[in-house]
Coordinates of C-alpha atoms and ligand atoms in Angstrom, one line a residue:
M1 CA 123.3 92.9 102.2
T2 CA 124.7 89.5 102.8
T3 CA 127.0 88.1 105.5
T4 CA 130.3 86.2 105.5
N5 CA 132.1 84.6 108.4
I6 CA 135.6 85.6 109.4
H7 CA 137.7 83.7 111.9
T8 CA 140.4 86.2 112.7
L9 CA 140.8 89.9 113.0
D10 CA 144.5 89.8 112.1
H11 CA 145.2 92.3 109.3
F12 CA 141.5 93.5 109.4
T13 CA 141.1 97.1 108.4
G14 CA 137.7 98.9 108.3
T15 CA 134.9 99.2 110.8
L16 CA 134.5 96.9 113.7
L17 CA 131.2 96.9 115.6
I18 CA 131.8 95.6 119.1
P19 CA 128.8 94.9 121.3
V20 CA 129.7 95.1 125.0
F21 CA 127.6 93.7 127.8
E22 CA 127.5 95.9 130.9
T23 CA 129.4 94.0 133.6
S24 CA 129.3 94.2 137.3
A25 CA 132.9 95.3 137.2
Q26 CA 131.8 98.3 135.3
H27 CA 133.8 100.9 137.1
L28 CA 136.9 98.7 137.6
L29 CA 138.1 97.1 134.4
P30 CA 138.6 98.8 131.1
T31 CA 137.0 97.3 128.0
E32 CA 139.7 95.6 126.0
F33 CA 139.4 94.4 122.4
H34 CA 141.7 94.1 119.5
G35 CA 144.5 95.9 121.2
V36 CA 142.3 98.8 122.2
S37 CA 141.6 99.6 125.8
V38 CA 138.7 101.8 126.8
P39 CA 138.8 103.2 130.3
S40 CA 135.6 102.2 132.3
K41 CA 135.3 105.9 133.3
V42 CA 134.1 106.7 129.8
F43 CA 132.5 103.5 128.7
Y44 CA 131.4 100.3 130.4
G45 CA 128.7 98.8 128.2
K46 CA 125.8 100.8 129.6
K47 CA 122.8 100.4 127.4
D48 CA 122.5 103.0 124.6
T49 CA 126.1 104.3 124.9
V50 CA 128.6 104.2 122.1
Y51 CA 132.3 104.9 122.1
L52 CA 134.5 105.2 119.0
V53 CA 138.2 104.6 118.8
E54 CA 140.3 104.9 115.6
K55 CA 143.4 102.7 115.8
Y56 CA 145.4 100.4 113.5
D57 CA 143.4 101.5 110.4
C58 CA 140.2 100.4 112.2
T59 CA 137.2 102.3 113.4
H60 CA 136.3 100.5 116.6
V61 CA 132.7 101.1 117.5
F62 CA 132.1 99.9 121.1
I63 CA 128.3 99.5 121.5
G64 CA 126.9 99.4 125.1
I65 CA 124.0 96.9 125.2
G66 CA 123.4 96.7 129.0
K67 CA 123.2 93.7 131.2
A68 CA 120.4 91.6 129.6
P69 CA 119.0 93.4 126.6
D70 CA 115.7 92.2 125.2
Y71 CA 115.1 91.6 121.5
K72 CA 113.5 94.9 120.8
A73 CA 116.0 97.0 122.7
L74 CA 118.9 95.3 120.9
G75 CA 117.2 95.8 117.6
T76 CA 116.8 99.5 118.3
I77 CA 120.4 99.9 119.4
F78 CA 121.7 98.4 116.2
R79 CA 119.1 100.2 114.0
R80 CA 120.2 103.5 115.6
I81 CA 123.9 102.9 114.8
S82 CA 123.1 101.8 111.3
A83 CA 120.7 104.6 110.5
K84 CA 122.5 107.5 112.3
Q85 CA 126.1 106.7 112.0
K86 CA 126.3 105.7 108.4
E87 CA 129.5 107.6 107.9
V88 CA 131.5 105.2 110.0
F89 CA 130.7 102.2 107.9
A90 CA 133.6 101.2 105.6
A91 CA 133.2 98.7 102.7
N92 CA 134.9 96.4 105.2
T93 CA 132.6 96.2 108.2
A94 CA 132.6 93.4 110.7
L95 CA 130.3 92.7 113.6
V96 CA 131.8 90.9 116.6
V97 CA 129.3 88.5 118.0
P98 CA 130.0 88.0 121.7
A99 CA 130.3 84.4 122.8
N100 CA 127.6 84.8 125.4
C101 CA 125.1 86.2 122.9
S102 CA 122.0 84.0 122.4
A103 CA 120.7 83.2 118.9
A104 CA 117.8 85.6 119.4
Q105 CA 120.1 88.4 120.5
T106 CA 122.3 87.8 117.4
E107 CA 119.3 87.8 115.2
A108 CA 118.0 91.1 116.8
M109 CA 121.4 92.8 116.3
I110 CA 121.7 91.9 112.6
S111 CA 118.1 92.6 111.8
G112 CA 118.5 96.0 113.5
L113 CA 121.5 96.8 111.4
Y114 CA 119.5 96.0 108.3
L115 CA 116.4 97.9 109.4
G116 CA 118.7 101.0 109.8
T117 CA 119.0 101.1 106.1
Y118 CA 115.3 102.0 105.8
D119 CA 114.9 105.6 104.9
L120 CA 111.6 107.5 105.0
G121 CA 112.7 109.9 102.3
H122 CA 111.2 107.8 99.4
F123 CA 110.7 110.9 97.3
K124 CA 114.1 112.5 97.9
K125 CA 117.4 112.3 96.1
N126 CA 119.1 110.3 98.8
E127 CA 122.4 108.4 98.8
K128 CA 122.2 104.7 99.3
H129 CA 123.0 103.3 102.7
P130 CA 126.4 101.7 102.6
F131 CA 124.9 98.3 103.5
L132 CA 122.8 98.4 100.4
N133 CA 125.7 98.9 98.0
E134 CA 126.1 96.1 95.5
G135 CA 128.2 93.3 96.9
F136 CA 128.3 94.6 100.5
A137 CA 128.7 91.7 102.9
L138 CA 128.7 92.2 106.7
Q139 CA 131.5 90.2 108.1
L140 CA 130.7 88.2 111.2
F141 CA 133.4 87.5 113.7
A142 CA 132.0 84.8 115.9
K143 CA 133.1 81.7 117.8
K144 CA 129.9 79.8 116.8
D145 CA 128.5 79.5 113.3
V146 CA 125.9 82.2 113.2
A147 CA 125.3 82.2 109.4
A148 CA 121.7 80.8 109.6
T149 CA 120.8 83.2 112.4
A150 CA 122.2 86.1 110.5
G151 CA 120.3 85.1 107.4
K152 CA 117.1 84.9 109.3
G153 CA 117.6 88.3 110.9
I154 CA 118.1 89.9 107.4
K155 CA 115.0 88.2 106.0
I156 CA 112.9 89.5 108.9
A157 CA 114.2 93.0 108.5
K158 CA 113.8 92.9 104.7
A159 CA 110.1 91.9 105.0
Q160 CA 109.6 94.6 107.7
S161 CA 111.2 97.2 105.4
E162 CA 108.7 96.4 102.7
T163 CA 105.8 96.8 105.1
L164 CA 107.3 100.1 106.4
R165 CA 107.6 101.3 102.8
L166 CA 104.0 100.3 101.9
V167 CA 102.6 102.0 105.0
D168 CA 104.7 105.1 104.8
S169 CA 103.9 105.6 101.1
P170 CA 101.3 108.2 100.4
P171 CA 97.8 107.2 99.5
N172 CA 98.2 108.5 95.9
V173 CA 101.0 106.0 95.5
A174 CA 100.0 103.0 97.7
T175 CA 96.6 102.6 96.1
P176 CA 94.6 99.3 96.1
K177 CA 96.1 98.4 92.7
Y178 CA 99.6 99.1 94.0
L179 CA 99.1 96.7 96.9
A180 CA 97.7 94.1 94.5
N181 CA 100.7 94.4 92.2
W182 CA 103.0 94.2 95.1
A183 CA 101.4 90.9 96.2
T184 CA 101.5 89.5 92.6
E185 CA 105.2 90.5 92.1
T186 CA 106.4 89.5 95.5
G187 CA 104.5 86.2 95.2
K188 CA 106.4 85.4 92.0
Q189 CA 109.7 86.3 93.6
Y190 CA 109.3 84.5 96.9
G191 CA 107.0 81.7 96.1
F192 CA 103.3 82.3 96.9
K193 CA 100.3 82.5 94.6
T194 CA 98.2 85.7 94.3
E195 CA 94.7 86.1 92.9
V196 CA 93.1 89.6 92.7
L197 CA 89.4 90.2 92.5
G198 CA 88.5 93.6 91.0
R199 CA 85.2 95.4 91.4
E200 CA 83.3 93.2 88.8
A201 CA 84.6 89.9 90.2
C202 CA 83.7 91.1 93.8
R203 CA 80.2 92.0 92.6
E204 CA 79.8 88.5 91.1
K205 CA 81.0 86.9 94.4
G206 CA 78.7 89.1 96.5
L207 CA 81.4 90.9 98.5
D208 CA 79.0 93.7 99.0
A209 CA 80.2 95.0 102.4
F210 CA 83.7 95.4 100.9
L211 CA 82.4 97.1 97.8
A212 CA 80.2 99.5 99.8
V213 CA 83.3 101.0 101.5
G214 CA 85.1 101.6 98.2
K215 CA 82.1 103.1 96.3
G216 CA 83.1 106.7 96.7
S217 CA 86.7 106.2 95.5
Q218 CA 88.2 106.7 92.0
H219 CA 90.5 103.8 92.8
E220 CA 89.1 100.4 92.1
P221 CA 88.8 98.1 95.1
Q222 CA 91.1 95.0 95.0
F223 CA 90.4 91.9 97.0
I224 CA 93.8 90.3 97.3
I225 CA 94.1 86.6 98.0
M226 CA 97.4 84.9 98.6
Q227 CA 98.3 81.3 99.1
Y228 CA 101.5 79.8 100.3
T229 CA 102.1 76.1 100.6
S230 CA 105.3 74.6 101.8
E231 CA 107.1 72.3 99.4
N232 CA 107.0 69.6 102.0
A233 CA 103.3 69.9 102.8
N234 CA 101.4 66.8 103.8
P235 CA 97.9 66.2 105.1
K236 CA 99.0 67.1 108.6
T237 CA 100.5 70.5 107.6
K238 CA 98.9 73.3 109.6
H239 CA 96.7 75.7 107.6
V240 CA 96.6 79.2 108.8
G241 CA 94.3 82.0 107.5
L242 CA 95.2 85.7 107.7
V243 CA 93.2 88.8 107.0
G244 CA 94.5 92.3 107.1
K245 CA 92.6 95.6 106.8
G246 CA 93.7 97.4 103.7
I247 CA 92.1 100.8 103.7
T248 CA 94.6 102.8 101.7
F249 CA 93.1 106.0 103.0
D250 CA 90.3 106.5 105.6
T251 CA 88.6 109.9 105.2
G252 CA 85.8 108.6 107.3
G253 CA 83.5 108.7 104.3
L254 CA 80.5 111.0 104.7
N255 CA 81.0 110.8 108.5
I256 CA 84.1 112.7 107.6
K257 CA 87.0 112.6 110.1
V258 CA 87.5 115.9 112.0
A259 CA 90.7 114.9 113.7
A260 CA 94.0 113.3 112.6
M261 CA 92.9 112.4 109.0
V262 CA 96.4 113.1 107.9
H263 CA 97.6 109.9 109.5
M264 CA 95.0 107.7 107.7
K265 CA 97.4 106.5 105.0
S266 CA 98.3 104.1 107.7
D267 CA 94.9 102.5 107.7
M268 CA 96.2 99.7 105.5
A269 CA 98.9 98.8 108.1
G270 CA 97.1 95.5 109.0
G271 CA 97.0 94.6 105.3
A272 CA 100.7 95.6 104.9
A273 CA 101.7 93.5 107.9
V274 CA 99.9 90.5 106.3
L275 CA 101.7 91.2 103.0
G276 CA 105.1 91.5 104.7
A277 CA 104.4 88.3 106.7
M278 CA 103.6 86.4 103.5
Q279 CA 107.0 87.5 102.1
L280 CA 108.7 86.4 105.2
I281 CA 106.9 83.1 105.6
A282 CA 107.7 82.2 102.0
D283 CA 111.3 83.5 102.3
L284 CA 111.8 81.3 105.4
K285 CA 110.1 78.4 103.7
L286 CA 108.0 77.7 106.8
P287 CA 106.5 74.1 106.8
V288 CA 102.9 75.4 106.8
K289 CA 100.1 76.4 104.5
V290 CA 98.9 80.0 104.7
T291 CA 95.9 81.6 102.9
A292 CA 95.9 85.4 103.4
I293 CA 93.3 88.0 102.3
V294 CA 93.8 91.7 102.1
P295 CA 90.7 93.6 101.1
A296 CA 92.1 96.8 99.8
C297 CA 90.1 99.9 99.0
E298 CA 90.0 103.6 99.7
S299 CA 87.2 105.2 101.8
A300 CA 86.5 108.5 100.1
V301 CA 83.9 111.2 99.9
D302 CA 81.9 111.4 96.7
A303 CA 78.3 111.4 95.4
N304 CA 78.7 107.6 95.1
S305 CA 79.8 107.2 98.7
F306 CA 77.7 104.9 100.9
L307 CA 75.5 106.7 103.4
P308 CA 74.9 106.5 107.1
S309 CA 71.6 104.6 107.5
D310 CA 72.2 102.6 104.3
V311 CA 71.5 98.9 104.6
I312 CA 74.1 96.9 102.7
G313 CA 74.6 93.2 102.0
S314 CA 77.7 91.1 102.8
Y315 CA 79.4 87.9 101.5
N316 CA 77.9 85.7 104.2
G317 CA 74.4 86.9 103.3
S318 CA 73.7 89.0 106.4
T319 CA 72.5 92.6 106.0
I320 CA 74.3 95.4 107.8
E321 CA 72.9 98.8 108.8
I322 CA 75.4 101.6 108.5
I323 CA 75.4 103.8 111.6
D324 CA 78.7 105.5 110.8
T325 CA 80.6 105.3 107.6
D326 CA 83.9 105.8 109.5
A327 CA 83.4 102.3 111.0
E328 CA 84.5 101.0 107.6
G329 CA 87.3 98.6 108.6
R330 CA 85.0 96.1 110.2
L331 CA 82.9 96.0 106.9
I332 CA 85.8 95.0 104.7
L333 CA 87.1 92.6 107.3
A334 CA 83.6 91.0 107.6
D335 CA 83.8 90.0 104.0
G336 CA 87.5 89.1 104.2
L337 CA 86.8 86.8 107.2
S338 CA 83.7 85.0 105.8
Y339 CA 85.2 84.6 102.4
L340 CA 88.4 83.1 103.9
I341 CA 86.6 80.8 106.3
K342 CA 83.9 79.6 103.9
N343 CA 86.2 79.0 100.9
Y344 CA 89.5 77.9 102.4
K345 CA 88.6 76.5 105.8
P346 CA 91.8 77.3 107.6
E347 CA 92.4 75.7 111.1
V348 CA 93.5 78.9 112.7
V349 CA 92.5 82.5 111.7
V350 CA 94.2 85.7 112.7
D351 CA 93.1 89.2 111.5
L352 CA 95.0 92.4 112.0
A353 CA 93.5 95.9 111.7
T354 CA 94.0 99.5 112.6
L355 CA 90.3 99.2 113.7
T356 CA 89.4 101.6 116.5
G357 CA 90.5 104.8 118.3
S358 CA 89.2 103.0 121.4
A359 CA 92.1 100.5 121.2
V360 CA 94.5 103.5 121.4
G361 CA 92.5 105.0 124.2
T362 CA 92.7 101.8 126.1
F363 CA 96.4 100.8 125.7
G364 CA 98.0 103.9 124.2
Y365 CA 101.0 103.0 122.0
E366 CA 102.2 100.1 124.2
C367 CA 100.4 97.0 122.8
A368 CA 97.7 95.8 120.5
A369 CA 94.3 94.8 121.8
L370 CA 93.8 91.1 121.4
F371 CA 90.5 89.3 121.1
S372 CA 90.1 85.6 120.7
N373 CA 87.6 82.8 121.3
N374 CA 90.6 80.4 121.9
D375 CA 92.7 80.5 125.0
E376 CA 95.6 78.6 123.4
M377 CA 95.8 81.3 120.7
V378 CA 95.8 84.1 123.3
Q379 CA 98.7 82.4 125.0
K380 CA 100.7 81.7 121.8
I381 CA 100.2 85.2 120.4
T382 CA 101.1 87.1 123.6
Q383 CA 104.1 84.8 124.1
A384 CA 105.4 85.3 120.6
G385 CA 104.9 89.0 120.9
N386 CA 106.7 89.2 124.3
E387 CA 109.7 87.4 122.8
I388 CA 110.2 90.1 120.1
G389 CA 108.6 93.2 121.6
E390 CA 105.4 93.2 119.7
K391 CA 103.1 93.0 122.6
S392 CA 99.4 92.4 122.8
W393 CA 96.9 92.1 125.7
P394 CA 93.5 90.3 125.7
L395 CA 90.1 92.0 126.0
P396 CA 86.8 90.2 126.4
L397 CA 84.3 89.0 123.7
W398 CA 81.5 88.6 126.2
D399 CA 78.0 88.2 124.8
A400 CA 76.9 91.0 127.1
Y401 CA 78.2 93.3 124.4
K402 CA 76.2 91.6 121.6
P403 CA 73.1 94.0 121.9
D404 CA 75.4 96.8 120.9
I405 CA 75.5 95.6 117.3
E406 CA 71.8 94.5 117.1
S407 CA 69.9 96.5 114.5
D408 CA 66.2 97.1 114.2
I409 CA 66.2 97.1 110.4
A410 CA 69.0 94.7 109.5
D411 CA 70.7 91.6 110.8
V412 CA 73.4 93.7 112.4
K413 CA 74.7 97.3 112.6
N414 CA 78.2 98.6 112.2
W415 CA 78.3 100.6 115.4
S416 CA 76.4 100.9 118.6
G417 CA 76.2 104.7 118.3
K418 CA 77.6 105.1 121.8
P419 CA 81.2 106.1 122.6
L420 CA 81.7 103.0 124.8
A421 CA 83.8 99.9 124.6
G422 CA 84.6 100.7 121.0
A423 CA 87.3 98.1 120.4
I424 CA 85.2 95.3 122.0
T425 CA 82.0 96.0 120.1
A426 CA 84.1 96.2 116.8
A427 CA 85.5 92.8 117.7
K428 CA 82.0 91.5 118.4
F429 CA 81.0 92.7 114.9
L430 CA 83.9 90.8 113.4
E431 CA 83.0 87.7 115.4
Y432 CA 79.6 87.7 113.8
F433 CA 81.3 87.0 110.5
T434 CA 83.6 84.3 111.6
E435 CA 81.2 81.5 110.8
D436 CA 81.6 80.1 114.4
H437 CA 85.2 79.3 113.7
K438 CA 86.7 77.8 116.9
A439 CA 90.2 79.3 116.6
W440 CA 90.0 83.0 115.6
A441 CA 92.0 85.9 116.9
H442 CA 91.7 89.6 116.1
L443 CA 94.5 92.1 116.8
D444 CA 93.4 95.8 116.9
I445 CA 96.7 97.5 116.0
A446 CA 95.5 101.1 115.8
G447 CA 97.9 102.2 118.6
V448 CA 101.0 100.3 117.5
A449 CA 101.1 100.3 113.7
F450 CA 102.1 104.0 113.2
G451 CA 103.9 106.1 115.8
D452 CA 106.6 108.4 116.9
D453 CA 110.1 107.4 117.6
E454 CA 113.7 108.5 117.3
F455 CA 113.9 107.6 113.6
A456 CA 111.9 110.4 112.1
K457 CA 110.3 113.8 112.8
S458 CA 106.7 112.7 112.0
K459 CA 104.7 109.6 112.8
H460 CA 105.6 106.7 110.6
A461 CA 105.1 102.9 110.2
T462 CA 106.4 100.3 112.7
A463 CA 105.8 97.1 110.8
Y464 CA 104.0 95.7 113.8
G465 CA 102.7 92.3 113.0
V466 CA 105.1 91.1 110.3
H467 CA 107.4 89.3 112.8
L468 CA 104.6 88.5 115.2
L469 CA 102.5 86.7 112.7
T470 CA 105.5 84.8 111.4
K471 CA 106.7 83.8 114.9
F472 CA 103.2 82.7 115.9
I473 CA 103.0 80.5 112.8
E474 CA 106.5 79.2 113.4
N475 CA 105.5 78.1 116.9
L476 CA 102.2 76.5 116.0
Ligands
LIG501 N1 90.9 103.7 111.0 C1 90.0 104.1 112.1 C2 90.6 103.7 113.5 C3 91.9 104.4 113.8 C4 91.9 105.5 114.7 C5 93.1 103.9 113.4 C6 93.1 106.0 115.1 C7 94.3 104.5 113.8 C8 94.3 105.6 114.7 C9 88.7 103.5 112.0 O1 88.2 103.2 110.7 C10 87.7 104.4 112.6 O2 87.5 105.4 112.1 N2 87.1 104.0 113.7 C11 86.2 104.8 114.4 C12 84.9 103.9 114.6 C13 83.7 104.7 115.2 C14 83.2 105.6 114.1 C15 82.7 103.7 115.5 C16 86.8 105.1 115.8 O3 87.4 104.3 116.4 O4 86.6 106.3 116.2
LIG502 ZN1 87.2 104.8 109.8
LIG503 ZN1 89.7 102.9 109.3

């Protein structure tokens, strides 16, 4: 899908998408557009309402967007129309961009329309969405030049669609190798370098905590390293480090999960968000340098699986006592974080992970739990998230929680053994492996990465983090 600009609707035939703000005169004046008048009794721009009129060889789709719709609400309205009213789209489809629409609102509408093309039925014989047909161009009827804004909206949704597909793909398809290949291929296409360390290379490097988690799986662990450098980089260019949890399936290991295991294909959603963000950052050619790591492996049950009470090593040389094999995410992130920080020395580090049930217990499905040792990062991450509806809220990293990860036998243990403050103690564990970095933030996205909404019958991916990471980096 691309876009073209049109300057008149004279002689236009096809489908016209007409967003309508709700006005205070809602019950007095009809909505008038393109020779069509809609009585206010049936439609006045109320959010989430739609009114269709067929006239002059045009399907007029009046779309109520409310008085002051935020980014997320607008995106959802347009995703809904695109996903659920596919039959109204002609080869000629135009979006009317109201004069009082901000750039962000225009971006949200267009990215929502593109996201509506995402179809969960990856293994069904489905017809293509009309917007994905070869040569389809959405026509934009606007007073201002919105081409750049539209292009950006499409790039965002394209990257999000990739993340959605990776997370929604079953674990026998989206294996560690599959993610590594995705990174290699996408890097070639969009312009970032990918290096992948397999089991042997990880062994040589001493990525022992990462390898311990993947020991029981028939799929070889893949430690994926990506590097993007802007063409215009100079010594002042900001260098950002990203790490994403890439557990392609979390059985819990020998501490096998007794609840909701079926959703654990989503345990690579942090990794998939980092992958999508790399695509988007490169696609937008952001003037930054980014080094990203996705440690990808499967936590399976087997004679070779690591055991509760094992003591394992790690990349930074510390030993770890395993209290519970289901607290595996922090182990692979520990190696991801210390490998990133020691070898690449980024100025700012953000990790994303579906890390704890405790984050879900604390915030439900509303926001991610944010941890950071840097107030400016907290401010910038929450702000970026508020602008686009990917919210997060800070929790403390107080040293009072440190004894929870102190072990008798090893340098540190992977769980306190108590069902208390789980998201915080997991973050304290990660902090231990950040090499005293002064600008690190951790987002526990267990509650927001995979959920229920109107777009499917079962829980599915949200792509939380793709846009958030990109916007955060854009605003640095
Ligand atoms: N992947 C899970 C966390 C999770 C839970 C993600 C629910 C999405 C939805 C993680 O690896 C895990 O199992 N965490 C345990 C840790 C515990 C054993 C210390 C948890 O939170 O229960
Ligand atoms: Zn687990
Ligand atoms: Zn997990």
